[in-house]
Structures are given as structure tokens and as C-alpha cells.
Amino acid sequence: MQMGEVTVPAVWEHIRRFMEEDGPHLAPGEVLQSFYPPKGFLQCMVATGPYGKNFRTWWRDYPLFMVMGLVFFPIVFPLMTLVGIFSWLSYKTAVPIKWSAAVLAAVGPALKQAK
């Protein structure tokens, strides 16, 4: 999230209402951003490095970064590959959390996810 002259007052007001007036977690009508974890090893690799479609997007948006990445390819490629491998391992070894009824009651109703 970019914090600037327009966004900071709105965020501050949301936090103030939430803390002082016991306001809602989200404004009425807002939904959480949907998140779908990568389904396989290759999707983890593409999500964490300049592979596949990311290469073209990063080249267009961050050309200096990509030139430096290509110059230092022998160092960058193994590091980004390790990040992708560890990302895949984190999804494969993740354990779902089962919250107690007391915690779920204290948190309140579930928020809506975007589709």
C-alpha cells in the first residue's frame, strides 16, 4: 500500500474508529482480496522470480532492475531458484490452524472473500 497525502488520513481515521469506537474491521460493502496459493512447483517458481510472464512484466516495469539481474545472472538465478524452492516447500508443509471456540467468538464473524 502506498502511503501518501490522500491515503494516510483515511487509514488513520479507520484505525481511530476501530480502536476508539469499536468500528468494523472492513467498511460496509468491502471484501478481502482473494488469494489462491500456487498449485505446483512451477507456479511457485513463476511467483517468486523473473520466470515466464513475470520476465516480460518486470522488463517493462523495472528495466534497470532487470538489466542488473541479467548482468549478475550467475548469482541471481541460484538465489531466486532457492526462494522458489523454499516457497514451494512452505506450501507443501503448511498445517492449517484450528482455532478454539473462544478465539473464534472473540474475533467475530468471518469476513467476505473477493471472488
Short mmCIF file of N, CA and C in Angstrom, two decimals:
data_model
loop_
_atom_site.label_atom_id
_atom_site.label_comp_id
_atom_site.label_asym_id
_atom_site.label_seq_id
_atom_site.Cartn_x
_atom_site.Cartn_y
_atom_site.Cartn_z
N MET A 1 0.85 -1.17 0.00
CA MET A 1 0.00 0.00 0.00
C MET A 1 0.90 1.23 0.00
N GLN A 2 0.59 2.16 -0.85
CA GLN A 2 1.36 3.40 -0.88
C GLN A 2 0.74 4.38 0.10
N MET A 3 1.58 4.93 0.95
CA MET A 3 1.10 5.89 1.93
C MET A 3 1.45 7.29 1.43
N GLY A 4 0.46 8.14 1.29
CA GLY A 4 0.68 9.49 0.79
C GLY A 4 -0.29 10.46 1.44
N GLU A 5 -0.36 11.66 0.91
CA GLU A 5 -1.20 12.71 1.48
C GLU A 5 -2.68 12.34 1.48
N VAL A 6 -3.10 11.54 0.52
CA VAL A 6 -4.50 11.17 0.41
C VAL A 6 -4.82 9.95 1.26
N THR A 7 -3.93 8.96 1.24
CA THR A 7 -4.24 7.69 1.90
C THR A 7 -4.00 7.70 3.41
N VAL A 8 -3.00 8.43 3.89
CA VAL A 8 -2.68 8.41 5.32
C VAL A 8 -3.86 8.87 6.18
N PRO A 9 -4.52 10.01 5.87
CA PRO A 9 -5.65 10.40 6.72
C PRO A 9 -6.78 9.37 6.74
N ALA A 10 -7.04 8.74 5.61
CA ALA A 10 -8.11 7.73 5.56
C ALA A 10 -7.75 6.52 6.40
N VAL A 11 -6.51 6.07 6.32
CA VAL A 11 -6.08 4.93 7.12
C VAL A 11 -6.10 5.30 8.60
N TRP A 12 -5.63 6.49 8.93
CA TRP A 12 -5.63 6.94 10.32
C TRP A 12 -7.05 6.99 10.86
N GLU A 13 -7.98 7.50 10.09
CA GLU A 13 -9.37 7.58 10.54
C GLU A 13 -9.96 6.20 10.74
N HIS A 14 -9.64 5.26 9.85
CA HIS A 14 -10.12 3.89 10.02
C HIS A 14 -9.59 3.28 11.31
N ILE A 15 -8.30 3.47 11.57
CA ILE A 15 -7.71 2.93 12.79
C ILE A 15 -8.33 3.59 14.03
N ARG A 16 -8.54 4.92 13.96
CA ARG A 16 -9.14 5.62 15.09
C ARG A 16 -10.54 5.10 15.39
N ARG A 17 -11.37 4.96 14.35
CA ARG A 17 -12.73 4.45 14.55
C ARG A 17 -12.70 3.03 15.09
N PHE A 18 -11.81 2.22 14.56
CA PHE A 18 -11.73 0.83 15.01
C PHE A 18 -11.33 0.76 16.48
N MET A 19 -10.34 1.56 16.88
CA MET A 19 -9.83 1.49 18.25
C MET A 19 -10.74 2.22 19.25
N GLU A 20 -11.23 3.40 18.91
CA GLU A 20 -11.99 4.20 19.87
C GLU A 20 -13.48 3.90 19.85
N GLU A 21 -14.02 3.61 18.70
CA GLU A 21 -15.46 3.43 18.58
C GLU A 21 -15.85 1.98 18.33
N ASP A 22 -14.88 1.07 18.45
CA ASP A 22 -15.14 -0.36 18.22
C ASP A 22 -15.76 -0.57 16.84
N GLY A 23 -15.16 0.09 15.84
CA GLY A 23 -15.69 0.05 14.48
C GLY A 23 -15.49 -1.30 13.81
N PRO A 24 -16.03 -1.47 12.61
CA PRO A 24 -15.90 -2.74 11.89
C PRO A 24 -14.48 -2.93 11.33
N HIS A 25 -14.13 -4.18 11.08
CA HIS A 25 -12.82 -4.48 10.50
C HIS A 25 -12.72 -3.93 9.09
N LEU A 26 -13.80 -4.04 8.35
CA LEU A 26 -13.87 -3.50 6.99
C LEU A 26 -15.07 -2.57 6.89
N ALA A 27 -14.95 -1.59 6.01
CA ALA A 27 -16.08 -0.70 5.76
C ALA A 27 -17.21 -1.51 5.13
N PRO A 28 -18.47 -1.11 5.35
CA PRO A 28 -19.59 -1.86 4.77
C PRO A 28 -19.45 -1.98 3.25
N GLY A 29 -19.64 -3.18 2.74
CA GLY A 29 -19.56 -3.43 1.30
C GLY A 29 -18.19 -3.84 0.81
N GLU A 30 -17.12 -3.63 1.61
CA GLU A 30 -15.78 -4.03 1.17
C GLU A 30 -15.57 -5.52 1.43
N VAL A 31 -14.74 -6.13 0.60
CA VAL A 31 -14.40 -7.54 0.76
C VAL A 31 -12.88 -7.68 0.75
N LEU A 32 -12.40 -8.77 1.33
CA LEU A 32 -10.98 -9.04 1.33
C LEU A 32 -10.52 -9.48 -0.05
N GLN A 33 -9.27 -9.22 -0.36
CA GLN A 33 -8.70 -9.68 -1.62
C GLN A 33 -8.59 -11.20 -1.58
N SER A 34 -8.96 -11.85 -2.65
CA SER A 34 -8.84 -13.30 -2.70
C SER A 34 -7.40 -13.70 -2.94
N PHE A 35 -7.02 -14.82 -2.37
CA PHE A 35 -5.66 -15.33 -2.52
C PHE A 35 -5.73 -16.81 -2.79
N TYR A 36 -5.11 -17.23 -3.86
CA TYR A 36 -5.05 -18.64 -4.20
C TYR A 36 -3.59 -19.06 -4.21
N PRO A 37 -3.20 -19.96 -3.31
CA PRO A 37 -1.79 -20.37 -3.29
C PRO A 37 -1.42 -21.11 -4.56
N PRO A 38 -0.15 -21.07 -4.93
CA PRO A 38 0.29 -21.81 -6.13
C PRO A 38 -0.04 -23.29 -6.00
N LYS A 39 -0.41 -23.90 -7.11
CA LYS A 39 -0.82 -25.30 -7.09
C LYS A 39 0.34 -26.27 -7.30
N GLY A 40 1.44 -25.80 -7.79
CA GLY A 40 2.55 -26.70 -8.06
C GLY A 40 3.89 -26.00 -7.98
N PHE A 41 4.94 -26.77 -8.21
CA PHE A 41 6.30 -26.27 -8.12
C PHE A 41 6.56 -25.16 -9.12
N LEU A 42 6.13 -25.34 -10.37
CA LEU A 42 6.39 -24.33 -11.40
C LEU A 42 5.67 -23.02 -11.11
N GLN A 43 4.47 -23.08 -10.55
CA GLN A 43 3.76 -21.86 -10.18
C GLN A 43 4.49 -21.12 -9.07
N CYS A 44 5.10 -21.85 -8.13
CA CYS A 44 5.90 -21.21 -7.08
C CYS A 44 7.12 -20.53 -7.69
N MET A 45 7.75 -21.19 -8.65
CA MET A 45 8.92 -20.60 -9.30
C MET A 45 8.54 -19.31 -10.04
N VAL A 46 7.43 -19.35 -10.76
CA VAL A 46 6.99 -18.17 -11.52
C VAL A 46 6.59 -17.05 -10.57
N ALA A 47 5.99 -17.38 -9.42
CA ALA A 47 5.53 -16.35 -8.47
C ALA A 47 6.69 -15.66 -7.76
N THR A 48 7.84 -16.30 -7.67
CA THR A 48 8.93 -15.74 -6.86
C THR A 48 10.08 -15.17 -7.69
N GLY A 49 10.07 -15.34 -8.97
CA GLY A 49 11.22 -14.86 -9.74
C GLY A 49 10.85 -14.37 -11.11
N PRO A 50 11.84 -13.90 -11.86
CA PRO A 50 11.59 -13.38 -13.22
C PRO A 50 11.50 -14.50 -14.25
N TYR A 51 10.55 -15.38 -14.05
CA TYR A 51 10.37 -16.50 -14.96
C TYR A 51 9.02 -16.35 -15.64
N GLY A 52 8.89 -16.89 -16.84
CA GLY A 52 7.61 -16.88 -17.55
C GLY A 52 7.13 -15.47 -17.85
N LYS A 53 5.85 -15.21 -17.57
CA LYS A 53 5.24 -13.91 -17.84
C LYS A 53 5.85 -12.81 -16.98
N ASN A 54 6.36 -13.17 -15.79
CA ASN A 54 6.97 -12.16 -14.93
C ASN A 54 8.16 -11.49 -15.59
N PHE A 55 8.90 -12.23 -16.40
CA PHE A 55 10.08 -11.66 -17.05
C PHE A 55 9.68 -10.47 -17.92
N ARG A 56 8.67 -10.65 -18.73
CA ARG A 56 8.20 -9.59 -19.63
C ARG A 56 7.65 -8.40 -18.82
N THR A 57 6.86 -8.70 -17.80
CA THR A 57 6.28 -7.63 -16.97
C THR A 57 7.37 -6.86 -16.24
N TRP A 58 8.30 -7.58 -15.62
CA TRP A 58 9.38 -6.92 -14.88
C TRP A 58 10.27 -6.12 -15.83
N TRP A 59 10.50 -6.65 -17.04
CA TRP A 59 11.34 -5.94 -18.02
C TRP A 59 10.68 -4.61 -18.41
N ARG A 60 9.36 -4.61 -18.57
CA ARG A 60 8.63 -3.40 -18.94
C ARG A 60 8.59 -2.40 -17.77
N ASP A 61 8.35 -2.90 -16.55
CA ASP A 61 8.16 -2.01 -15.40
C ASP A 61 9.46 -1.63 -14.70
N TYR A 62 10.44 -2.50 -14.68
CA TYR A 62 11.69 -2.28 -13.95
C TYR A 62 12.90 -2.62 -14.83
N PRO A 63 13.14 -1.87 -15.90
CA PRO A 63 14.21 -2.25 -16.82
C PRO A 63 15.60 -2.21 -16.18
N LEU A 64 15.88 -1.23 -15.34
CA LEU A 64 17.19 -1.16 -14.69
C LEU A 64 17.42 -2.37 -13.78
N PHE A 65 16.40 -2.72 -13.04
CA PHE A 65 16.46 -3.89 -12.16
C PHE A 65 16.74 -5.16 -12.97
N MET A 66 16.08 -5.28 -14.10
CA MET A 66 16.25 -6.48 -14.92
C MET A 66 17.63 -6.52 -15.59
N VAL A 67 18.15 -5.37 -16.02
CA VAL A 67 19.50 -5.33 -16.61
C VAL A 67 20.50 -5.77 -15.55
N MET A 68 20.35 -5.27 -14.33
CA MET A 68 21.26 -5.67 -13.25
C MET A 68 21.11 -7.17 -12.96
N GLY A 69 19.87 -7.66 -13.01
CA GLY A 69 19.65 -9.08 -12.80
C GLY A 69 20.30 -9.94 -13.86
N LEU A 70 20.28 -9.47 -15.12
CA LEU A 70 20.91 -10.23 -16.19
C LEU A 70 22.44 -10.15 -16.11
N VAL A 71 22.96 -9.00 -15.68
CA VAL A 71 24.41 -8.87 -15.53
C VAL A 71 24.90 -9.80 -14.42
N PHE A 72 24.15 -9.85 -13.34
CA PHE A 72 24.53 -10.70 -12.20
C PHE A 72 23.80 -12.04 -12.22
N PHE A 73 23.46 -12.53 -13.42
CA PHE A 73 22.69 -13.76 -13.58
C PHE A 73 23.29 -14.96 -12.83
N PRO A 74 24.60 -15.16 -12.85
CA PRO A 74 25.14 -16.32 -12.12
C PRO A 74 24.88 -16.30 -10.62
N ILE A 75 24.66 -15.12 -10.07
CA ILE A 75 24.34 -15.02 -8.64
C ILE A 75 22.83 -15.00 -8.43
N VAL A 76 22.12 -14.24 -9.26
CA VAL A 76 20.68 -14.04 -9.08
C VAL A 76 19.89 -15.32 -9.34
N PHE A 77 20.22 -16.04 -10.39
CA PHE A 77 19.45 -17.23 -10.76
C PHE A 77 19.43 -18.29 -9.65
N PRO A 78 20.57 -18.66 -9.07
CA PRO A 78 20.51 -19.65 -7.98
C PRO A 78 19.74 -19.14 -6.76
N LEU A 79 19.87 -17.85 -6.45
CA LEU A 79 19.16 -17.31 -5.29
C LEU A 79 17.65 -17.32 -5.52
N MET A 80 17.20 -16.88 -6.69
CA MET A 80 15.77 -16.88 -6.98
C MET A 80 15.22 -18.31 -7.07
N THR A 81 16.04 -19.23 -7.54
CA THR A 81 15.61 -20.62 -7.58
C THR A 81 15.44 -21.16 -6.16
N LEU A 82 16.34 -20.82 -5.27
CA LEU A 82 16.20 -21.24 -3.87
C LEU A 82 14.95 -20.64 -3.24
N VAL A 83 14.67 -19.38 -3.52
CA VAL A 83 13.46 -18.75 -2.99
C VAL A 83 12.23 -19.50 -3.50
N GLY A 84 12.20 -19.86 -4.77
CA GLY A 84 11.08 -20.61 -5.32
C GLY A 84 10.93 -21.98 -4.69
N ILE A 85 12.06 -22.67 -4.46
CA ILE A 85 12.02 -23.99 -3.83
C ILE A 85 11.49 -23.89 -2.41
N PHE A 86 11.99 -22.91 -1.65
CA PHE A 86 11.52 -22.76 -0.27
C PHE A 86 10.06 -22.31 -0.21
N SER A 87 9.63 -21.53 -1.19
CA SER A 87 8.22 -21.15 -1.27
C SER A 87 7.36 -22.39 -1.48
N TRP A 88 7.77 -23.24 -2.40
CA TRP A 88 7.03 -24.48 -2.66
C TRP A 88 7.00 -25.37 -1.42
N LEU A 89 8.16 -25.49 -0.74
CA LEU A 89 8.21 -26.29 0.49
C LEU A 89 7.30 -25.73 1.57
N SER A 90 7.21 -24.41 1.66
CA SER A 90 6.35 -23.82 2.69
C SER A 90 4.88 -24.15 2.44
N TYR A 91 4.45 -24.17 1.18
CA TYR A 91 3.07 -24.54 0.88
C TYR A 91 2.83 -26.03 1.11
N LYS A 92 3.82 -26.85 0.79
CA LYS A 92 3.66 -28.29 0.96
C LYS A 92 3.65 -28.72 2.43
N THR A 93 4.36 -27.99 3.28
CA THR A 93 4.45 -28.38 4.69
C THR A 93 3.55 -27.56 5.60
N ALA A 94 2.74 -26.68 5.03
CA ALA A 94 1.86 -25.84 5.85
C ALA A 94 0.80 -26.69 6.56
N VAL A 95 0.50 -26.31 7.79
CA VAL A 95 -0.51 -27.01 8.59
C VAL A 95 -1.64 -26.02 8.86
N PRO A 96 -2.88 -26.39 8.54
CA PRO A 96 -3.99 -25.47 8.81
C PRO A 96 -4.16 -25.27 10.32
N ILE A 97 -4.49 -24.05 10.69
CA ILE A 97 -4.67 -23.72 12.11
C ILE A 97 -6.12 -23.98 12.50
N LYS A 98 -6.31 -24.64 13.61
CA LYS A 98 -7.65 -24.88 14.15
C LYS A 98 -7.78 -24.05 15.42
N TRP A 99 -8.58 -22.97 15.31
CA TRP A 99 -8.76 -22.06 16.43
C TRP A 99 -9.80 -22.60 17.38
N SER A 100 -9.64 -22.31 18.66
CA SER A 100 -10.62 -22.74 19.65
C SER A 100 -11.88 -21.89 19.51
N ALA A 101 -12.98 -22.39 20.08
CA ALA A 101 -14.26 -21.67 20.00
C ALA A 101 -14.16 -20.31 20.68
N ALA A 102 -13.39 -20.22 21.77
CA ALA A 102 -13.26 -18.95 22.48
C ALA A 102 -12.58 -17.90 21.60
N VAL A 103 -11.56 -18.30 20.86
CA VAL A 103 -10.87 -17.35 19.98
C VAL A 103 -11.79 -16.94 18.84
N LEU A 104 -12.49 -17.88 18.23
CA LEU A 104 -13.40 -17.56 17.13
C LEU A 104 -14.52 -16.63 17.59
N ALA A 105 -15.01 -16.83 18.82
CA ALA A 105 -16.06 -15.95 19.35
C ALA A 105 -15.53 -14.54 19.60
N ALA A 106 -14.29 -14.44 20.06
CA ALA A 106 -13.70 -13.13 20.33
C ALA A 106 -13.42 -12.36 19.05
N VAL A 107 -13.09 -13.07 17.98
CA VAL A 107 -12.76 -12.42 16.71
C VAL A 107 -14.00 -11.88 16.03
N GLY A 108 -15.10 -12.60 16.12
CA GLY A 108 -16.33 -12.16 15.47
C GLY A 108 -16.59 -12.93 14.19
N PRO A 109 -17.59 -12.50 13.42
CA PRO A 109 -17.95 -13.24 12.21
C PRO A 109 -16.84 -13.16 11.14
N ALA A 110 -16.83 -14.15 10.27
CA ALA A 110 -15.83 -14.20 9.21
C ALA A 110 -16.09 -13.08 8.21
N LEU A 111 -15.01 -12.58 7.62
CA LEU A 111 -15.12 -11.53 6.60
C LEU A 111 -15.29 -12.17 5.23
N LYS A 112 -15.93 -11.45 4.33
CA LYS A 112 -16.18 -11.97 2.98
C LYS A 112 -14.92 -11.91 2.15
N GLN A 113 -14.67 -12.96 1.37
CA GLN A 113 -13.54 -13.00 0.44
C GLN A 113 -14.02 -12.58 -0.95
N ALA A 114 -13.18 -11.85 -1.65
CA ALA A 114 -13.49 -11.49 -3.04
C ALA A 114 -13.39 -12.73 -3.91
N LYS A 115 -14.16 -12.78 -4.97
CA LYS A 115 -14.13 -13.94 -5.87
C LYS A 115 -13.34 -13.63 -7.09
#
